[in-house]
C-alpha atoms as one frame of an Amber mdcrd trajectory, in Angstrom:
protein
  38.685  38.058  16.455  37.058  40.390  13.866  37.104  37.761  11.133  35.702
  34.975  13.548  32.098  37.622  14.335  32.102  38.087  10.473  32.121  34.937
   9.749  29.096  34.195  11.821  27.166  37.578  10.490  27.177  35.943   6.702
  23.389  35.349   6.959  22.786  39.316   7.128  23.801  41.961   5.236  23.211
  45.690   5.890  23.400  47.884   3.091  23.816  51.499   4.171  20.608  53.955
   4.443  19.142  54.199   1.452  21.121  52.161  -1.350  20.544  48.892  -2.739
  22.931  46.298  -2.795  24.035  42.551  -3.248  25.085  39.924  -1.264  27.843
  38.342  -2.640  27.909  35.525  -0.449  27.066  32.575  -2.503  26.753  30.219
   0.236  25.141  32.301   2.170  22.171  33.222  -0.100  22.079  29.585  -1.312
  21.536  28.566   2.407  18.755  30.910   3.057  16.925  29.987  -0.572  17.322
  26.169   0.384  16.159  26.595   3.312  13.040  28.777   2.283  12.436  26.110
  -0.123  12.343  23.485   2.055  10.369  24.817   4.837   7.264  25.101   1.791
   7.891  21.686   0.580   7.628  20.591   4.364   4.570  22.817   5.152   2.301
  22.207   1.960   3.306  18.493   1.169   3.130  17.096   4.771  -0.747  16.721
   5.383  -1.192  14.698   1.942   1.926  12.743   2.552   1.373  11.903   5.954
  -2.680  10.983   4.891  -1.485   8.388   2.036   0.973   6.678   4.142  -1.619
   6.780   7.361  -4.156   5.048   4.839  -1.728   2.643   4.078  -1.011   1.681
   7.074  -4.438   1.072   8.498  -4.752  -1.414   5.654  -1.808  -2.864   6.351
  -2.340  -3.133  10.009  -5.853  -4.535   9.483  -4.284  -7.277   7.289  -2.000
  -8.185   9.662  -4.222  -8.386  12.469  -6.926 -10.818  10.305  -3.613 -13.150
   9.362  -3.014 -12.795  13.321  -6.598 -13.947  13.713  -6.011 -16.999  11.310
  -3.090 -17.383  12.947  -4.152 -17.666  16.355  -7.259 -20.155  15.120  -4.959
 -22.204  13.197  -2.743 -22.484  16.704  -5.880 -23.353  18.852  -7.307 -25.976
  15.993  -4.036 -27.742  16.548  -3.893 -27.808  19.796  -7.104 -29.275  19.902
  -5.527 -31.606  17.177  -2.655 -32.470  19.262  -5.043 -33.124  22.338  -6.930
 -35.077  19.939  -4.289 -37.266  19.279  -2.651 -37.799  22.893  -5.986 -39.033
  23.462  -6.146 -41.338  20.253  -2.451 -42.244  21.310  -3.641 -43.317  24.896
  -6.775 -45.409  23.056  -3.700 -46.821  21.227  -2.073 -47.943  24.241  -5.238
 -49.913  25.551  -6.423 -51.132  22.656  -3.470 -52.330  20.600  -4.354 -55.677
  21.343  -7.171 -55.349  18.804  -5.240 -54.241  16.081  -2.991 -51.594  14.336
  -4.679 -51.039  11.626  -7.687 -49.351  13.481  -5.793 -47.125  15.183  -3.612
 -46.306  12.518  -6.199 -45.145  10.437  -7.766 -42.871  12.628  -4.398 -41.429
  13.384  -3.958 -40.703   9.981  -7.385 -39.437   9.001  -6.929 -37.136  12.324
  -3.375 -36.082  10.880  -4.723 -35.264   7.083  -7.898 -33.376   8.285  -5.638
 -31.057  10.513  -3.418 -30.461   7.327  -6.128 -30.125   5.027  -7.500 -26.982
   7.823  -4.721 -25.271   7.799  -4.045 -25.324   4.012  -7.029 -23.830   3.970
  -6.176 -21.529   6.615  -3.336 -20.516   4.317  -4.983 -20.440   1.073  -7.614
 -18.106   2.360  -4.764 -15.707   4.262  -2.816 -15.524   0.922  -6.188 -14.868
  -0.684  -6.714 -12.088   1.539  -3.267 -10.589   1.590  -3.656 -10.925  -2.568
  -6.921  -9.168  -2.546  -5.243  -5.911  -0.538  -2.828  -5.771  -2.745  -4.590
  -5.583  -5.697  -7.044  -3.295  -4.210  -4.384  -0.612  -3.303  -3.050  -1.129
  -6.383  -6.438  -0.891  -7.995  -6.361   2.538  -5.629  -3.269   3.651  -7.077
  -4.221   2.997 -10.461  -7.412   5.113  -9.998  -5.702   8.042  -8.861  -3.193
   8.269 -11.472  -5.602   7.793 -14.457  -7.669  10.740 -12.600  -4.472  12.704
 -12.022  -3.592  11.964 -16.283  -6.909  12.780 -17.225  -7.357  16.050 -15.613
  -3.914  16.667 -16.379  -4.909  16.282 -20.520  -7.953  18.368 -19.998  -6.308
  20.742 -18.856  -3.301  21.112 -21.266  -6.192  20.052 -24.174  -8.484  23.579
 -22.505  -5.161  25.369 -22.348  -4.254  24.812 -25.972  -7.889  24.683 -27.636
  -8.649  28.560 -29.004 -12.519  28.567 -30.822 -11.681  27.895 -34.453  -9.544
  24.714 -33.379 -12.349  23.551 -31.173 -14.999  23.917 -33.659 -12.708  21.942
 -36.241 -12.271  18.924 -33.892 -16.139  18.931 -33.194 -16.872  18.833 -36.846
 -14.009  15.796 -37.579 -15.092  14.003 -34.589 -19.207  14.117 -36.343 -17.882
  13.229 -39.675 -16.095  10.521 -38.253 -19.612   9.142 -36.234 -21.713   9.793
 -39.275 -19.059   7.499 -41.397 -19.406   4.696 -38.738 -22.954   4.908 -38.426
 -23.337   4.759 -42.431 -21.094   1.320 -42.250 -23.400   0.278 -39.937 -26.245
   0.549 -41.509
């Protein structure tokens, strides 16, 4: 029974009053640093996680709900369509006698205008869905480049002592006074 409570004790080790020890416990200690290193990674990166993905989603939600929109006035333009043509059906029915070709015309025209809508209907949600995505990645883009380039100015601030600095300055005015003499 001993061995079973020591077991469960691995997390904590006593040393005695005043000495310093070890713990030997590789698992143990690996636990307790994996979990300490977690728990930050958890805390700190959360809030900025949790706000990219939250961003995201509202764009992606309010693309959605305009193709729902386009959707849903597609759906009613057809029905109005299809009412359209029951009615240009029943015309059909009573005046047949006058001809076919009449009829079939108009059934036809009806028919290629209610395509024609919703091609555009589609055309202008792919359009919209295509303009999202290159604005987030447009978005994405930004943030890296600012990310790189404070990144560089910082290694390049890190790195530059005086004499250095004062070197580059001079190259980089030699360098405009040659262009500006080819210029000219």
């Amino acid at each position: 029974m001993k061995n079973i409570t020591d077991s469960f004790l691995c997390f904590v080790y006593w040393p005695s009053a005043g000495s310093f020890g070890f713990d030997t416990d590789i698992l143990a200690t690996n636990l307790i640093n994996l979990s300490v290193v977690l728990g930050v990674l958890i805390f700190f990166g959360k809030g900025v996680l949790s706000d990219l993905l939250d961003n995201r989603k509202q764009r992606i939600l309010r693309t959605i709900r305009n193709s729902e929109e386009l959707r849903e006035a597609a759906i009613e333009q057809l029905e109005t369509a299809r009412a359209r043509l029951r009615k240009v059906e029943t015309e059909a029915d009573r005046f047949r006698v006058n001809g076919y070709s009449e009829i079939d015309r108009d059934k036809l025209n009806l028919i290629n205008s209610i395509y024609t809508t919703l091609e555009q209907f589609e055309n202008y949600k792919n359009e919209t869905i295509h303009f999202e995505q290159q604005r987030a990645i447009n978005q994405v883009q930004q943030r890296v480049l600012q990310q790189a380039l404070q990144g560089a100015l910082g290694t390049l601030n890190s790195c530059l002592n005086n004499e250095l600095h004062l070197r580059t300055i001079s190259a980089n005015i030699a360098m405009f006074g040659a262009m500006k003499e080819k210029k000219n």
